[in-house]
Amino acid sequence: MTVEDVVREELDRWADEARTPSGLADRALGGRRRRRTRMIAVIAGAAAAVVVGALAVPGALRGGGEQTAIVLAGEGLTTDGPAVALPPSAEVSADPDASPPSRLVATPEVAMYAYSVWDYEKVSQSRQVFRRTWYLYNPAAAAYEKTPWAVVDVAAGGHVAVLEEQQASRVGVLSPTGRVRWVELEHPASTVEWSPDGSRLLLTGFASNPYEQGVVDEGGPSEIVEHVRTGFTVVDVGSGEARFRALESAPGQMGVTMLGWSGDGTLIWEPGPTSEQTKLFYDLQGRPHGAPPHEGETYQEAGLSPGRRSLAVDSPGRGAVVAVKDVASGTVTPLKPVAGHWIEQAVAWSGDGKLVTWACEQQGAANCRVSEFRNRLLLVDADGRAAVPLTGFRENSENPGAWEPLFARR
């Protein structure tokens, strides 16, 4: 029995007892693999455990658009370099005994530019707010340092975008000197994501703070907090032009559906409702659009490799959780336990031949059933034959105080 089977069995049993919608386990497991810098949700398990991820269901469309041009002291948003500039390296940089790491975690192709530590703040007897404390790598200090930002994203090469609040009225881009250049927004935003080419920002907006939720206890959520997605804003980083489009989530959705870029930056997507339809795509006007080749086939965060030759997918068998699919031939290679570790999740590709993954210590036949939430970042070959530890172990990754990495290309 794999980690997936154990979690699915427990969540489905709880779903039956609580009369929650069927398929809760599949959506929770899918959400657990989504990018956690962008997605949040809370699910109560058999022991009322908190799972941070995303629950996804189809969205409803409303038309209309607004455009705002912002002049920033006559200089737009263009900076003279990335806020986090890392020199080229042919070596892997790791901190295998530290969790979270203090030294740079990077391969020749990708780097962990930042990480966040998540927790909850109780705001009333029945409500709490999910918060992240962000740590950004400082090359001058050769260490990760705490930031004041509520939301952070890093583009390839180390350009940094930030939000001051969980419902922010402006978005900022950091310069190498630490200066922040701001774009004012017509509608508040709760997430920010760089486009693949680093030229635009995608921000998702909600009518209320999407990070606020009912307090979870042994009896389940004490209050149901619903959040309506209002739409998205695309900011051109060079000119500072911001354009808003309305794109609501469907009424009565579970969880919060936030938006991300397609691989080529021509479309946006939200998580899909099933393992057969993992992503729903829209054009930049907010109109439904067909999925690009292979991008809607997986819940795995790593997705397609840079050369689009391989796809990180869920393993079809019980001998592994993660697998690699050869796009041309369709051959699927499960990533079986390697170097005493059970591969749980594919986080990012390092070139076309290696994957940054979350992995836990293998516990014999139990296959991490005991230590699923005690895991570390591991660099593995795409064929699963070799592994290099990148960080130490998180002892309780499902509990408040756990940290999450943010990787981008170097």
Short mmCIF file of C-alpha atoms in Angstrom, two decimals:
data_model
loop_
_atom_site.label_atom_id
_atom_site.label_comp_id
_atom_site.label_asym_id
_atom_site.label_seq_id
_atom_site.Cartn_x
_atom_site.Cartn_y
_atom_site.Cartn_z
CA MET A 1 0.00 0.00 0.00
CA THR A 2 1.43 3.38 -1.01
CA VAL A 3 1.26 6.77 0.68
CA GLU A 4 -1.50 7.70 -1.77
CA ASP A 5 -3.56 4.66 -0.83
CA VAL A 6 -3.24 5.30 2.90
CA VAL A 7 -4.25 8.96 2.68
CA ARG A 8 -7.08 8.23 0.23
CA GLU A 9 -8.45 5.46 2.44
CA GLU A 10 -8.43 7.63 5.56
CA LEU A 11 -9.93 10.70 3.88
CA ASP A 12 -12.65 8.70 2.14
CA ARG A 13 -13.56 7.06 5.44
CA TRP A 14 -13.80 10.48 7.09
CA ALA A 15 -15.75 11.83 4.11
CA ASP A 16 -18.34 9.08 4.55
CA GLU A 17 -18.66 9.76 8.26
CA ALA A 18 -19.01 13.51 7.80
CA ARG A 19 -21.24 13.21 4.71
CA THR A 20 -18.86 15.34 2.69
CA PRO A 21 -18.77 15.24 -1.12
CA SER A 22 -17.48 12.06 -2.73
CA GLY A 23 -14.00 12.16 -4.25
CA LEU A 24 -12.65 14.31 -1.40
CA ALA A 25 -9.54 12.16 -1.12
CA ASP A 26 -8.68 12.43 -4.80
CA ARG A 27 -9.03 16.19 -4.72
CA ALA A 28 -7.04 16.45 -1.50
CA LEU A 29 -4.24 14.31 -2.90
CA GLY A 30 -4.25 16.30 -6.11
CA GLY A 31 -4.20 19.53 -4.18
CA ARG A 32 -1.33 18.31 -2.03
CA ARG A 33 0.77 18.25 -5.16
CA ARG A 34 -0.12 21.73 -6.37
CA ARG A 35 2.23 24.64 -5.99
CA ARG A 36 1.76 25.73 -2.38
CA THR A 37 3.08 29.26 -2.96
CA ARG A 38 -0.10 29.81 -4.91
CA MET A 39 -2.73 27.44 -3.54
CA ILE A 40 -4.31 27.06 -0.10
CA ALA A 41 -7.09 24.94 1.35
CA VAL A 42 -7.90 23.05 4.54
CA ILE A 43 -9.18 19.50 4.80
CA ALA A 44 -9.87 17.60 8.02
CA GLY A 45 -8.66 13.99 7.94
CA ALA A 46 -9.39 11.08 10.26
CA ALA A 47 -7.44 12.82 13.01
CA ALA A 48 -8.46 16.34 11.90
CA ALA A 49 -5.02 16.83 10.34
CA VAL A 50 -4.49 19.99 8.31
CA VAL A 51 -3.42 19.54 4.70
CA VAL A 52 -2.15 22.59 2.84
CA GLY A 53 -2.76 22.45 -0.91
CA ALA A 54 -5.58 23.28 -3.29
CA LEU A 55 -9.06 21.99 -3.99
CA ALA A 56 -10.17 22.63 -7.50
CA VAL A 57 -13.52 22.71 -9.31
CA PRO A 58 -14.57 24.41 -12.53
CA GLY A 59 -14.88 28.20 -12.59
CA ALA A 60 -17.65 30.36 -14.07
CA LEU A 61 -16.87 33.17 -16.48
CA ARG A 62 -17.96 36.77 -16.46
CA GLY A 63 -16.81 39.09 -19.20
CA GLY A 64 -15.46 42.61 -19.12
CA GLY A 65 -12.03 44.11 -18.69
CA GLU A 66 -10.32 47.15 -17.30
CA GLN A 67 -6.96 48.64 -18.14
CA THR A 68 -4.76 50.85 -15.99
CA ALA A 69 -1.46 52.41 -17.06
CA ILE A 70 0.86 53.22 -14.18
CA VAL A 71 3.76 55.66 -14.51
CA LEU A 72 6.47 55.08 -11.92
CA ALA A 73 8.60 58.21 -11.82
CA GLY A 74 8.93 57.95 -15.59
CA GLU A 75 10.94 54.73 -15.43
CA GLY A 76 8.44 51.90 -15.56
CA LEU A 77 9.33 48.69 -13.75
CA THR A 78 12.46 47.72 -15.65
CA THR A 79 15.32 47.03 -13.25
CA ASP A 80 19.04 46.87 -13.94
CA GLY A 81 19.25 43.27 -12.85
CA PRO A 82 17.67 40.58 -10.69
CA ALA A 83 17.20 41.09 -6.98
CA VAL A 84 18.79 37.69 -6.36
CA ALA A 85 21.69 37.24 -8.80
CA LEU A 86 23.39 33.83 -8.63
CA PRO A 87 26.65 33.17 -10.50
CA PRO A 88 26.74 30.20 -12.90
CA SER A 89 27.85 26.94 -11.34
CA ALA A 90 28.42 23.41 -12.54
CA GLU A 91 28.06 22.06 -9.01
CA VAL A 92 25.09 21.13 -6.84
CA SER A 93 24.79 23.34 -3.75
CA ALA A 94 23.09 21.66 -0.78
CA ASP A 95 22.58 21.88 2.97
CA PRO A 96 21.73 18.22 3.70
CA ASP A 97 21.80 18.52 7.49
CA ALA A 98 19.63 21.63 7.85
CA SER A 99 15.84 22.06 7.70
CA PRO A 100 15.05 24.69 6.62
CA PRO A 101 18.41 25.20 4.92
CA SER A 102 20.68 28.09 5.78
CA ARG A 103 23.02 27.66 2.80
CA LEU A 104 21.98 27.94 -0.85
CA VAL A 105 20.10 24.96 -2.29
CA ALA A 106 20.65 24.82 -6.05
CA THR A 107 21.61 22.70 -9.04
CA PRO A 108 23.30 24.03 -12.17
CA GLU A 109 19.84 24.60 -13.68
CA VAL A 110 17.51 25.64 -10.82
CA ALA A 111 17.78 27.28 -7.41
CA MET A 112 15.68 27.55 -4.28
CA TYR A 113 15.58 31.34 -4.26
CA ALA A 114 13.19 31.48 -1.31
CA TYR A 115 11.19 29.45 1.14
CA SER A 116 8.21 30.13 3.39
CA VAL A 117 7.18 28.95 6.84
CA TRP A 118 3.43 28.62 7.28
CA ASP A 119 1.25 29.03 10.32
CA TYR A 120 -2.22 30.12 11.44
CA GLU A 121 -3.31 33.25 13.30
CA LYS A 122 -6.63 33.04 15.09
CA VAL A 123 -8.69 36.17 14.37
CA SER A 124 -11.89 35.14 16.18
CA GLN A 125 -13.33 32.20 18.08
CA SER A 126 -14.35 30.54 14.82
CA ARG A 127 -11.93 31.99 12.24
CA GLN A 128 -8.22 31.86 11.54
CA VAL A 129 -5.90 33.21 8.84
CA PHE A 130 -3.29 31.14 7.02
CA ARG A 131 -0.02 33.11 6.87
CA ARG A 132 3.43 32.63 5.41
CA THR A 133 6.70 34.10 6.61
CA TRP A 134 9.04 34.42 3.63
CA TYR A 135 12.82 33.97 3.57
CA LEU A 136 14.72 35.16 0.49
CA TYR A 137 18.27 34.15 -0.42
CA ASN A 138 20.79 36.98 -0.03
CA PRO A 139 23.93 36.29 -2.10
CA ALA A 140 25.90 38.92 -0.17
CA ALA A 141 25.23 37.17 3.13
CA ALA A 142 25.23 33.67 1.54
CA ALA A 143 22.10 32.91 3.57
CA TYR A 144 18.29 32.97 3.51
CA GLU A 145 16.96 36.06 5.27
CA LYS A 146 13.50 36.90 6.62
CA THR A 147 11.41 39.37 4.57
CA PRO A 148 8.40 41.53 5.51
CA TRP A 149 6.31 40.43 2.50
CA ALA A 150 3.00 38.55 2.67
CA VAL A 151 3.40 36.94 -0.78
CA VAL A 152 6.57 36.37 -2.83
CA ASP A 153 7.35 34.93 -6.26
CA VAL A 154 10.68 34.65 -8.08
CA ALA A 155 11.20 34.57 -11.85
CA ALA A 156 13.94 32.74 -13.72
CA GLY A 157 17.22 34.48 -13.02
CA GLY A 158 16.17 35.86 -9.64
CA HIS A 159 13.70 38.70 -10.29
CA VAL A 160 11.41 39.06 -7.27
CA ALA A 161 7.76 40.21 -7.09
CA VAL A 162 5.99 40.85 -3.78
CA LEU A 163 2.66 41.70 -2.18
CA GLU A 164 2.56 43.61 1.10
CA GLU A 165 -0.74 42.12 2.25
CA GLN A 166 -2.91 39.09 1.61
CA GLN A 167 -5.31 41.38 -0.21
CA ALA A 168 -2.93 43.90 -1.71
CA SER A 169 -3.75 47.12 -3.56
CA ARG A 170 -0.38 47.15 -5.33
CA VAL A 171 2.34 44.77 -6.51
CA GLY A 172 6.05 45.43 -6.21
CA VAL A 173 9.20 44.35 -8.06
CA LEU A 174 12.47 44.36 -6.14
CA SER A 175 15.62 45.89 -7.60
CA PRO A 176 19.16 44.65 -6.81
CA THR A 177 19.58 47.55 -4.38
CA GLY A 178 16.49 46.54 -2.42
CA ARG A 179 14.28 49.29 -3.84
CA VAL A 180 10.67 48.29 -4.54
CA ARG A 181 8.91 49.66 -7.60
CA TRP A 182 5.14 49.53 -7.26
CA VAL A 183 2.17 49.18 -9.61
CA GLU A 184 -1.19 50.23 -8.20
CA LEU A 185 -4.05 47.78 -8.86
CA GLU A 186 -7.70 48.50 -9.64
CA HIS A 187 -8.72 45.34 -7.78
CA PRO A 188 -6.98 43.79 -4.75
CA ALA A 189 -4.82 40.73 -5.40
CA SER A 190 -3.91 37.79 -3.17
CA THR A 191 -1.38 35.91 -5.31
CA VAL A 192 1.36 36.89 -7.76
CA GLU A 193 3.16 34.74 -10.32
CA TRP A 194 5.78 35.63 -12.93
CA SER A 195 5.18 34.60 -16.53
CA PRO A 196 7.63 31.99 -17.84
CA ASP A 197 9.59 34.65 -19.77
CA GLY A 198 9.69 37.05 -16.82
CA SER A 199 7.94 39.88 -18.68
CA ARG A 200 4.53 39.85 -16.95
CA LEU A 201 2.88 39.21 -13.60
CA LEU A 202 -0.37 37.32 -13.01
CA LEU A 203 -2.37 38.28 -9.94
CA THR A 204 -5.52 36.54 -8.66
CA GLY A 205 -8.16 38.55 -6.81
CA PHE A 206 -10.95 37.63 -4.38
CA ALA A 207 -13.83 39.51 -2.84
CA SER A 208 -12.52 38.67 0.64
CA ASN A 209 -9.24 37.40 2.07
CA PRO A 210 -8.90 33.86 0.65
CA TYR A 211 -6.44 32.91 3.39
CA GLU A 212 -9.11 33.29 6.09
CA GLN A 213 -10.96 30.12 7.01
CA GLY A 214 -12.96 28.41 9.72
CA VAL A 215 -11.08 27.01 12.69
CA VAL A 216 -10.57 23.26 12.34
CA ASP A 217 -11.06 21.11 15.43
CA GLU A 218 -12.09 17.55 16.21
CA GLY A 219 -15.60 18.29 15.05
CA GLY A 220 -14.49 19.68 11.69
CA PRO A 221 -14.65 23.32 10.51
CA SER A 222 -16.59 25.38 13.03
CA GLU A 223 -17.50 27.89 10.33
CA ILE A 224 -17.70 27.60 6.55
CA VAL A 225 -15.93 30.56 4.96
CA GLU A 226 -16.66 30.98 1.25
CA HIS A 227 -14.47 33.09 -1.01
CA VAL A 228 -15.54 34.45 -4.39
CA ARG A 229 -12.81 34.88 -6.96
CA THR A 230 -13.29 38.22 -8.71
CA GLY A 231 -10.79 37.75 -11.56
CA PHE A 232 -7.19 38.31 -12.50
CA THR A 233 -4.80 41.12 -13.37
CA VAL A 234 -1.92 40.86 -15.85
CA VAL A 235 0.86 43.42 -15.34
CA ASP A 236 3.39 44.21 -18.06
CA VAL A 237 6.58 44.62 -16.05
CA GLY A 238 8.32 46.87 -18.54
CA SER A 239 5.57 49.45 -18.95
CA GLY A 240 3.71 49.06 -15.66
CA GLU A 241 0.42 48.56 -17.53
CA ALA A 242 -2.11 46.51 -15.57
CA ARG A 243 -5.21 44.93 -17.11
CA PHE A 244 -7.99 43.31 -15.06
CA ARG A 245 -10.39 40.62 -16.31
CA ALA A 246 -13.33 39.22 -14.36
CA LEU A 247 -13.24 35.45 -13.87
CA GLU A 248 -15.29 34.11 -10.98
CA SER A 249 -15.17 30.68 -9.42
CA ALA A 250 -18.34 28.62 -9.56
CA PRO A 251 -20.74 29.15 -6.62
CA GLY A 252 -20.44 26.65 -3.78
CA GLN A 253 -16.88 25.54 -4.53
CA MET A 254 -14.80 23.85 -1.88
CA GLY A 255 -11.46 25.53 -1.28
CA VAL A 256 -9.87 28.42 -3.11
CA THR A 257 -9.00 28.29 -6.83
CA MET A 258 -6.07 30.46 -7.79
CA LEU A 259 -4.60 30.98 -11.25
CA GLY A 260 -1.27 30.17 -12.89
CA TRP A 261 0.49 30.52 -16.26
CA SER A 262 0.66 27.88 -18.95
CA GLY A 263 4.12 26.69 -19.95
CA ASP A 264 4.50 29.20 -22.79
CA GLY A 265 2.73 32.06 -21.01
CA THR A 266 -0.05 32.40 -23.60
CA LEU A 267 -2.80 30.99 -21.34
CA ILE A 268 -3.74 30.83 -17.68
CA TRP A 269 -5.18 27.89 -15.75
CA GLU A 270 -6.88 26.84 -12.54
CA PRO A 271 -6.85 23.35 -10.98
CA GLY A 272 -9.31 20.94 -12.56
CA PRO A 273 -11.87 18.76 -10.81
CA THR A 274 -10.53 15.26 -11.55
CA SER A 275 -7.36 13.27 -12.23
CA GLU A 276 -8.47 13.11 -15.89
CA GLN A 277 -8.85 16.89 -16.07
CA THR A 278 -6.18 18.29 -13.77
CA LYS A 279 -6.25 21.84 -15.18
CA LEU A 280 -8.82 24.15 -16.77
CA PHE A 281 -7.34 26.69 -19.21
CA TYR A 282 -8.39 30.21 -20.24
CA ASP A 283 -7.03 32.79 -22.64
CA LEU A 284 -5.93 36.19 -21.35
CA GLN A 285 -9.44 37.54 -21.91
CA GLY A 286 -10.79 34.96 -19.45
CA ARG A 287 -12.41 32.74 -22.09
CA PRO A 288 -12.22 28.92 -21.76
CA HIS A 289 -9.48 27.39 -23.91
CA GLY A 290 -8.23 23.92 -24.76
CA ALA A 291 -5.26 22.55 -22.85
CA PRO A 292 -1.78 22.75 -24.43
CA PRO A 293 -0.25 19.33 -25.19
CA HIS A 294 0.43 17.32 -22.00
CA GLU A 295 -0.06 20.25 -19.60
CA GLY A 296 -3.42 19.00 -18.37
CA GLU A 297 -2.24 15.43 -17.78
CA THR A 298 -0.68 15.67 -14.33
CA TYR A 299 -1.06 16.99 -10.82
CA GLN A 300 2.70 16.88 -10.27
CA GLU A 301 4.16 20.31 -9.67
CA ALA A 302 7.23 19.76 -11.86
CA GLY A 303 5.09 19.14 -14.97
CA LEU A 304 6.95 19.13 -18.31
CA SER A 305 10.74 19.14 -18.44
CA PRO A 306 12.40 22.25 -19.97
CA GLY A 307 12.89 20.50 -23.31
CA ARG A 308 9.31 19.13 -23.19
CA ARG A 309 10.67 15.60 -23.53
CA SER A 310 9.47 14.23 -20.20
CA LEU A 311 6.47 14.72 -17.95
CA ALA A 312 6.36 14.16 -14.18
CA VAL A 313 3.17 12.17 -13.48
CA ASP A 314 1.55 10.04 -10.81
CA SER A 315 2.77 6.48 -10.84
CA PRO A 316 0.20 4.07 -12.30
CA GLY A 317 1.21 1.25 -9.95
CA ARG A 318 1.52 0.76 -6.22
CA GLY A 319 5.29 0.41 -6.25
CA ALA A 320 5.81 4.17 -6.48
CA VAL A 321 3.99 7.50 -6.12
CA VAL A 322 5.82 9.55 -8.79
CA ALA A 323 6.73 8.50 -12.33
CA VAL A 324 8.33 10.03 -15.43
CA LYS A 325 6.55 9.77 -18.79
CA ASP A 326 8.50 9.95 -22.05
CA VAL A 327 6.35 12.30 -24.11
CA ALA A 328 7.39 10.87 -27.49
CA SER A 329 6.97 7.16 -26.71
CA GLY A 330 4.45 7.28 -23.88
CA THR A 331 6.67 5.04 -21.73
CA VAL A 332 6.13 5.62 -18.01
CA THR A 333 9.00 4.95 -15.57
CA PRO A 334 7.99 4.83 -11.88
CA LEU A 335 10.47 6.45 -9.48
CA LYS A 336 10.90 3.61 -7.03
CA PRO A 337 12.65 4.00 -3.67
CA VAL A 338 16.28 5.08 -4.07
CA ALA A 339 19.08 5.53 -1.53
CA GLY A 340 16.68 4.61 1.29
CA HIS A 341 14.12 7.26 0.27
CA TRP A 342 10.56 6.99 -1.02
CA ILE A 343 9.81 9.68 -3.65
CA GLU A 344 6.59 11.52 -2.70
CA GLN A 345 6.36 14.54 -5.02
CA ALA A 346 8.13 16.00 -8.08
CA VAL A 347 8.81 19.68 -7.31
CA ALA A 348 10.94 20.95 -10.21
CA TRP A 349 12.98 19.75 -13.17
CA SER A 350 16.74 20.33 -13.21
CA GLY A 351 17.31 20.18 -16.94
CA ASP A 352 15.67 17.25 -18.75
CA GLY A 353 17.42 14.53 -16.80
CA LYS A 354 16.95 15.25 -13.08
CA LEU A 355 14.12 16.10 -10.69
CA VAL A 356 13.99 17.96 -7.40
CA THR A 357 11.61 15.92 -5.24
CA TRP A 358 10.19 15.58 -1.77
CA ALA A 359 11.17 12.21 -0.34
CA CYS A 360 10.76 10.44 2.99
CA GLU A 361 12.81 7.71 4.60
CA GLN A 362 11.64 4.30 3.51
CA GLN A 363 10.19 2.32 6.40
CA GLY A 364 10.43 -1.20 5.04
CA ALA A 365 7.13 -2.59 3.83
CA ALA A 366 5.30 0.38 5.35
CA ASN A 367 6.72 2.63 2.58
CA CYS A 368 6.73 5.82 4.64
CA ARG A 369 3.35 5.21 6.25
CA VAL A 370 4.96 6.13 9.57
CA SER A 371 7.14 8.99 8.34
CA GLU A 372 5.29 10.39 5.32
CA PHE A 373 5.40 13.85 6.85
CA ARG A 374 9.10 13.58 7.75
CA ASN A 375 10.63 14.36 4.40
CA ARG A 376 13.50 16.16 2.69
CA LEU A 377 14.36 17.63 -0.72
CA LEU A 378 16.18 15.11 -2.89
CA LEU A 379 17.71 15.48 -6.37
CA VAL A 380 17.06 12.29 -8.35
CA ASP A 381 17.83 11.10 -11.86
CA ALA A 382 14.79 10.85 -14.11
CA ASP A 383 15.32 7.09 -14.23
CA GLY A 384 15.31 6.97 -10.43
CA ARG A 385 18.72 5.30 -10.11
CA ALA A 386 20.68 7.97 -8.21
CA ALA A 387 19.86 10.57 -5.57
CA VAL A 388 21.57 13.49 -3.80
CA PRO A 389 20.13 14.96 -0.54
CA LEU A 390 19.58 18.73 -0.83
CA THR A 391 18.23 19.51 2.66
CA GLY A 392 17.65 17.94 6.02
CA PHE A 393 14.32 16.41 7.03
CA ARG A 394 11.18 18.33 7.87
CA GLU A 395 9.90 16.57 10.97
CA ASN A 396 6.21 17.55 10.68
CA SER A 397 5.47 18.85 7.21
CA GLU A 398 1.70 18.77 7.76
CA ASN A 399 1.84 20.92 10.91
CA PRO A 400 2.10 24.70 11.35
CA GLY A 401 5.73 25.77 11.33
CA ALA A 402 6.65 23.62 8.34
CA TRP A 403 8.53 25.23 5.46
CA GLU A 404 7.93 25.14 1.69
CA PRO A 405 10.52 25.83 -1.06
CA LEU A 406 10.24 28.19 -4.03
CA PHE A 407 12.36 27.10 -7.01
CA ALA A 408 13.07 28.92 -10.28
CA ARG A 409 15.54 28.54 -13.13
CA ARG A 410 18.97 30.06 -12.59
#
